[in-house]
Short mmCIF file of C-alpha atoms and ligand atoms in Angstrom, two decimals:
data_model
loop_
_atom_site.label_atom_id
_atom_site.label_comp_id
_atom_site.label_asym_id
_atom_site.label_seq_id
_atom_site.Cartn_x
_atom_site.Cartn_y
_atom_site.Cartn_z
CA MET E 8 -8.48 -20.28 -0.10
CA GLU E 9 -6.48 -17.19 0.71
CA LYS E 10 -7.83 -14.81 3.30
CA LEU E 11 -10.16 -12.24 1.78
CA ILE E 12 -8.67 -8.87 0.86
CA ILE E 13 -11.27 -6.10 0.91
CA THR E 14 -10.48 -2.91 -1.00
CA ALA E 15 -12.43 0.25 -0.27
CA ALA E 16 -12.81 2.63 -3.22
CA ILE E 17 -13.78 5.55 -1.03
CA THR E 18 -14.15 8.54 -3.38
CA GLY E 19 -13.78 8.01 -7.13
CA ALA E 20 -13.69 10.78 -9.69
CA GLU E 21 -17.10 10.80 -11.27
CA LEU E 22 -19.42 11.77 -8.38
CA ASP E 23 -19.88 14.75 -6.12
CA LYS E 24 -21.78 15.57 -2.95
CA THR E 25 -24.92 16.54 -4.86
CA LYS E 26 -25.28 12.88 -5.87
CA CYS E 27 -23.79 11.42 -2.68
CA PRO E 28 -23.72 13.76 0.33
CA VAL E 29 -21.55 11.35 2.37
CA LEU E 30 -18.84 11.08 -0.31
CA PRO E 31 -15.46 11.85 1.35
CA ILE E 32 -13.76 14.64 -0.58
CA THR E 33 -11.35 16.53 1.68
CA PRO E 34 -8.21 14.89 3.11
CA GLU E 35 -9.83 14.91 6.56
CA GLU E 36 -13.02 13.28 5.27
CA GLN E 37 -10.98 10.72 3.34
CA ALA E 38 -8.87 9.98 6.43
CA GLN E 39 -12.00 9.37 8.51
CA ALA E 40 -13.54 7.22 5.77
CA ALA E 41 -10.35 5.18 5.40
CA LYS E 42 -10.05 4.69 9.17
CA GLU E 43 -13.62 3.46 9.44
CA ALA E 44 -13.23 1.22 6.39
CA VAL E 45 -10.05 -0.33 7.81
CA GLU E 46 -11.76 -0.91 11.15
CA ALA E 47 -14.57 -2.62 9.24
CA GLY E 48 -12.14 -4.97 7.44
CA ALA E 49 -10.65 -3.16 4.45
CA SER E 50 -6.92 -3.50 3.93
CA VAL E 51 -6.53 -1.56 0.66
CA ILE E 52 -7.72 1.98 -0.07
CA HIS E 53 -8.17 2.77 -3.77
CA LEU E 54 -7.55 6.50 -3.80
CA HIS E 55 -8.73 9.35 -5.98
CA VAL E 56 -8.26 12.87 -4.67
CA ARG E 57 -9.94 16.23 -5.16
CA ASP E 58 -8.85 19.86 -5.30
CA GLU E 59 -10.02 22.60 -2.91
CA LYS E 60 -13.23 22.97 -4.93
CA GLY E 61 -13.95 19.25 -4.75
CA LYS E 62 -13.03 18.62 -8.39
CA PRO E 63 -11.05 15.47 -9.35
CA SER E 64 -7.31 16.13 -9.28
CA GLN E 65 -4.11 14.30 -10.19
CA ASN E 66 -2.02 17.01 -8.53
CA LEU E 67 0.83 15.68 -6.39
CA GLN E 68 0.11 18.00 -3.50
CA HIS E 69 -3.50 16.84 -3.29
CA PHE E 70 -2.39 13.20 -3.23
CA LYS E 71 0.25 14.03 -0.61
CA SER E 72 -2.26 15.74 1.70
CA SER E 73 -4.73 12.85 1.50
CA VAL E 74 -2.07 10.18 2.00
CA GLU E 75 -0.64 11.98 5.03
CA ALA E 76 -4.09 12.42 6.55
CA ILE E 77 -4.97 8.75 5.96
CA ARG E 78 -1.67 7.54 7.43
CA ARG E 79 -2.14 9.75 10.49
CA ALA E 80 -5.69 8.54 11.06
CA CYS E 81 -4.74 4.86 10.62
CA LYS E 82 -1.42 5.00 12.51
CA GLY E 83 -0.34 1.53 13.61
CA ASN E 84 -2.66 -0.16 11.10
CA GLU E 85 -1.96 1.67 7.86
CA PRO E 86 -3.79 0.26 4.85
CA ILE E 87 -2.18 -0.34 1.49
CA ILE E 88 -2.74 2.85 -0.48
CA GLN E 89 -3.46 2.34 -4.15
CA PHE E 90 -3.40 5.50 -6.26
CA SER E 91 -5.76 5.83 -9.17
CA THR E 92 -3.94 6.39 -12.44
CA GLY E 93 -7.30 6.43 -14.19
CA GLY E 94 -8.30 9.78 -12.75
CA ALA E 95 -11.45 11.30 -14.18
CA VAL E 96 -12.57 10.52 -17.72
CA GLY E 97 -10.68 12.82 -20.10
CA GLU E 98 -7.62 13.40 -17.90
CA LYS E 99 -4.32 13.43 -19.82
CA ILE E 100 -2.08 10.40 -19.40
CA GLU E 101 0.89 12.56 -18.22
CA ASN E 102 -1.22 13.89 -15.35
CA ARG E 103 -2.55 10.44 -14.54
CA ILE E 104 0.98 9.09 -14.20
CA ALA E 105 2.56 12.06 -12.38
CA PRO E 106 1.57 11.10 -8.78
CA LEU E 107 3.55 7.85 -9.04
CA THR E 108 6.66 9.83 -8.10
CA LEU E 109 5.20 9.82 -4.55
CA LYS E 110 5.76 6.04 -4.57
CA PRO E 111 2.43 4.75 -3.26
CA ASP E 112 2.21 1.04 -2.36
CA MET E 113 0.17 0.26 -5.47
CA ALA E 114 -1.53 1.97 -8.41
CA SER E 115 -4.29 1.08 -10.81
CA PHE E 116 -3.35 0.05 -14.37
CA ASN E 117 -6.26 0.38 -16.78
CA LEU E 118 -6.00 -2.21 -19.51
CA GLY E 119 -8.03 -0.77 -22.34
CA THR E 120 -10.38 1.82 -23.77
CA ILE E 121 -14.10 1.60 -23.05
CA ASN E 122 -17.24 3.62 -23.43
CA PHE E 123 -17.92 5.03 -19.96
CA GLY E 124 -21.57 6.05 -19.90
CA GLU E 125 -21.82 8.71 -22.59
CA GLU E 126 -18.07 9.34 -22.51
CA VAL E 127 -14.98 7.41 -23.58
CA PHE E 128 -12.31 6.33 -21.09
CA VAL E 129 -9.17 6.19 -23.20
CA ASN E 130 -6.33 3.76 -22.47
CA THR E 131 -4.28 3.12 -25.60
CA PHE E 132 -1.33 0.72 -25.72
CA SER E 133 0.94 3.75 -25.82
CA ASP E 134 -0.72 5.02 -22.59
CA MET E 135 -0.25 1.60 -21.01
CA ARG E 136 3.43 1.46 -21.96
CA ALA E 137 4.02 4.94 -20.55
CA LEU E 138 2.24 3.96 -17.35
CA ASN E 139 4.20 0.74 -17.09
CA GLU E 140 7.48 2.58 -17.44
CA ALA E 141 6.50 5.03 -14.69
CA LEU E 142 5.40 2.18 -12.40
CA GLN E 143 8.67 0.34 -12.87
CA LYS E 144 10.73 3.49 -12.38
CA SER E 145 9.02 4.24 -9.07
CA GLY E 146 8.80 0.58 -7.97
CA VAL E 147 5.00 0.73 -7.61
CA ILE E 148 2.98 -2.50 -7.88
CA PRO E 149 0.17 -2.37 -10.44
CA GLU E 150 -3.37 -3.60 -10.05
CA PHE E 151 -4.76 -4.38 -13.49
CA GLU E 152 -8.25 -2.94 -14.02
CA ILE E 153 -10.26 -5.13 -16.39
CA TYR E 154 -13.58 -3.73 -17.63
CA ASP E 155 -14.09 -5.93 -20.65
CA ALA E 156 -13.19 -9.44 -21.77
CA GLY E 157 -10.67 -8.16 -24.31
CA HIS E 158 -8.70 -6.46 -21.55
CA LEU E 159 -7.46 -9.87 -20.44
CA ASP E 160 -6.10 -10.33 -23.96
CA ASN E 161 -4.44 -6.92 -23.67
CA LEU E 162 -2.79 -8.06 -20.44
CA LYS E 163 -1.62 -11.25 -22.13
CA LYS E 164 -0.14 -9.18 -24.97
CA LEU E 165 1.84 -7.09 -22.45
CA ILE E 166 2.97 -10.32 -20.75
CA ARG E 167 4.11 -11.73 -24.11
CA GLU E 168 6.02 -8.53 -24.78
CA GLY E 169 7.77 -9.14 -21.44
CA ILE E 170 6.98 -5.72 -20.04
CA VAL E 171 4.70 -6.59 -17.12
CA ARG E 172 5.73 -8.96 -14.37
CA ALA E 173 3.95 -11.68 -12.39
CA PRO E 174 2.14 -12.02 -10.08
CA TYR E 175 -0.71 -10.20 -11.82
CA HIS E 176 -3.21 -8.56 -9.48
CA CYS E 177 -6.37 -8.30 -11.56
CA GLN E 178 -9.44 -6.27 -10.60
CA PHE E 179 -12.55 -7.02 -12.65
CA VAL E 180 -14.58 -3.81 -12.72
CA LEU E 181 -17.91 -5.01 -14.02
CA GLY E 182 -21.14 -3.25 -14.86
CA VAL E 183 -19.77 0.05 -16.18
CA PRO E 184 -22.36 1.23 -18.73
CA GLY E 185 -20.47 0.78 -21.99
CA ALA E 186 -18.34 -2.19 -20.91
CA LEU E 187 -18.89 -5.80 -19.78
CA SER E 188 -21.94 -6.38 -17.61
CA GLY E 189 -21.84 -7.57 -14.02
CA GLU E 190 -23.61 -10.87 -14.71
CA ILE E 191 -22.13 -13.81 -12.82
CA SER E 192 -21.47 -15.55 -16.12
CA ALA E 193 -19.19 -12.64 -17.12
CA LEU E 194 -17.20 -13.08 -13.90
CA ASN E 195 -16.91 -16.82 -14.52
CA TYR E 196 -15.59 -16.23 -18.04
CA LEU E 197 -12.95 -13.79 -16.81
CA VAL E 198 -11.78 -16.03 -13.98
CA GLN E 199 -11.44 -18.94 -16.40
CA HIS E 200 -9.28 -16.87 -18.77
CA LEU E 201 -6.86 -15.32 -16.29
CA PRO E 202 -3.17 -15.65 -17.04
CA GLU E 203 -1.25 -18.02 -14.77
CA ASN E 204 0.14 -16.45 -11.63
CA SER E 205 -2.82 -14.13 -11.11
CA HIS E 206 -4.78 -13.02 -8.08
CA TRP E 207 -8.19 -11.57 -8.76
CA ALA E 208 -10.80 -9.36 -7.19
CA VAL E 209 -14.09 -7.97 -8.37
CA ALA E 210 -15.62 -4.50 -8.16
CA GLY E 211 -19.25 -4.57 -9.23
CA ILE E 212 -20.71 -1.24 -10.26
CA GLY E 213 -24.07 -0.20 -8.79
CA LYS E 214 -26.52 -3.08 -8.41
CA TYR E 215 -23.81 -5.58 -9.38
CA GLU E 216 -21.64 -4.82 -6.35
CA LEU E 217 -23.22 -7.19 -3.85
CA PRO E 218 -23.93 -10.30 -5.97
CA LEU E 219 -20.47 -10.22 -7.54
CA ALA E 220 -18.85 -9.75 -4.14
CA VAL E 221 -20.71 -12.72 -2.68
CA HIS E 222 -19.66 -14.90 -5.61
CA ALA E 223 -16.05 -13.77 -5.35
CA ILE E 224 -15.96 -14.62 -1.65
CA ALA E 225 -17.23 -18.13 -2.40
CA MET E 226 -14.92 -18.59 -5.42
CA GLY E 227 -11.71 -17.54 -3.69
CA GLY E 228 -11.39 -14.09 -5.26
CA HIS E 229 -11.11 -10.78 -3.45
CA VAL E 230 -13.58 -7.90 -3.27
CA ARG E 231 -13.71 -4.14 -3.83
CA VAL E 232 -16.62 -2.07 -2.58
CA GLY E 233 -17.11 1.62 -1.89
CA LEU E 234 -18.90 4.78 -2.89
CA GLU E 235 -16.79 5.12 -6.07
CA ASP E 236 -18.56 2.03 -7.38
CA ASN E 237 -21.94 2.07 -5.69
CA ILE E 238 -23.74 4.67 -3.59
CA PHE E 239 -26.64 2.45 -2.51
CA TYR E 240 -26.83 -0.04 0.34
CA SER E 241 -29.82 -1.68 -1.29
CA LYS E 242 -32.34 -0.66 -3.95
CA GLY E 243 -33.34 2.96 -3.31
CA ILE E 244 -31.52 3.10 0.05
CA PRO E 245 -28.37 5.25 -0.03
CA ALA E 246 -25.28 3.87 1.70
CA LYS E 247 -24.45 5.72 4.92
CA SER E 248 -20.71 5.41 4.43
CA ASN E 249 -17.94 3.41 2.81
CA ALA E 250 -17.55 1.52 6.08
CA GLN E 251 -21.15 0.33 5.92
CA LEU E 252 -20.44 -1.32 2.55
CA VAL E 253 -17.19 -2.86 3.84
CA GLU E 254 -18.85 -4.12 7.04
CA ARG E 255 -21.45 -6.04 5.06
CA ILE E 256 -18.76 -7.82 3.04
CA ALA E 257 -16.80 -8.72 6.19
CA ARG E 258 -20.02 -10.05 7.77
CA ILE E 259 -20.88 -12.19 4.74
CA ALA E 260 -17.32 -13.51 4.53
CA LYS E 261 -17.53 -14.57 8.17
CA GLU E 262 -20.78 -16.43 7.50
CA LEU E 263 -19.12 -18.14 4.52
CA ASP E 264 -16.13 -19.14 6.66
CA ARG E 265 -13.71 -17.01 4.67
CA PRO E 266 -11.47 -15.09 7.07
CA VAL E 267 -10.78 -11.46 6.22
CA ALA E 268 -7.11 -10.49 5.76
CA SER E 269 -5.66 -7.97 8.17
CA VAL E 270 -3.68 -5.06 6.82
CA SER E 271 -0.38 -6.81 7.52
CA GLU E 272 -1.60 -10.06 5.92
CA ALA E 273 -2.73 -8.14 2.82
CA ARG E 274 0.66 -6.41 2.67
CA LYS E 275 2.37 -9.81 2.57
CA MET E 276 -0.04 -11.11 -0.08
CA LEU E 277 0.09 -8.12 -2.41
CA LEU E 278 3.38 -6.38 -1.87
CA SER E 279 6.00 -9.05 -1.17
N1 KMH P 30 -12.80 7.36 -13.09
C1 KMH P 30 -12.79 6.28 -14.05
C2 KMH P 30 -12.96 6.83 -15.42
C3 KMH P 30 -8.96 4.02 -11.90
O1 KMH P 30 -9.14 4.49 -10.80
O2 KMH P 30 -7.88 3.65 -12.32
C4 KMH P 30 -11.55 5.51 -14.01
C5 KMH P 30 -11.15 4.93 -12.73
C6 KMH P 30 -10.10 3.91 -12.86
O3 KMH P 30 -11.62 5.25 -11.67
ZN1 ZN P 31 -10.88 4.52 -9.49
#
C-alpha cells in the first residue's frame, strides 16, 4: 500500500463561528490551523477562504493572504495547498474558477450537481468544461470530488471525451444530505467502479468521517478530515481543532501499520 495521505479541510464555506467557535476564518487562524494539522500528519490543506466579515469568498486577494500566511507558518514543510473551486453553494462558476490564476498546487473539481441539504450545489457539464479549461491553462492538478455514484460516470464521460488526464485523484465526499450516504457499502461500490489509473481518498461528512476513514486506511485509500466536514470529535463532543481530527487518523494509521506520508512524499505522489 502507498503511504497514507491525510488532507485537512480546515474551514469550508458552509459554517461559521456560531456553529463552530474554533473554525479558522482569518488568514492567521488558518495559518495556525494548517501548521498544527501538518505537524499532526496532514500533507494537503483543502482551502476555502473568507472575507473580512467572515463570509465565504472566492476573491483572489483573500486566497493570496491565506496562502501567504499558511506558507509562512509552515516554512520548510509547506503542505500541498488545494483551492476549493466549489466555494459556497450558489457561487457563480466564473468566481469559483477565478483564483486558479494564482496557480495553487491543486484544486477541487466537482463532478456533478447534487442536493446539498435544502439547497442545490450546481455543477453542470458546461461548468466542468470551463473549470477544466482553467485548470489546464494554469497547470493546476485537479482532485475530483465525487458525492454520488453517477459522478464516477461523469468522470468516465470526461475521460472518454479526452479532456481530463490520468492519474485521476478522486475524493469520495460521502454523507452530504441529498447525495450518497456514508455507508461502507457505498464506499466499496465507488472503489470498485473507479477508472483505471486512479488514486482515491474519502471524506466522510459528520458521523461518517471516522468509520469511512478507518476503512480507507485499511483498504489502501487516503483520508480527508477537518472541520469543513465534521465539527465533532465524537457524538455530542465538539472537536477542539482540525489538528485533533488529523492526530486521531495518524494514530489509527500507525496502529494499522500504514505509515503516514510526509509533505514531500505526498508532493511526489500527487504532483509529479
Ligand atoms: N461548499 C460546498 C458546497 C469544494 O470545496 O470543491 C462545496 C465544496 C466543494 O466545499
Ligand atoms: Zn470544500
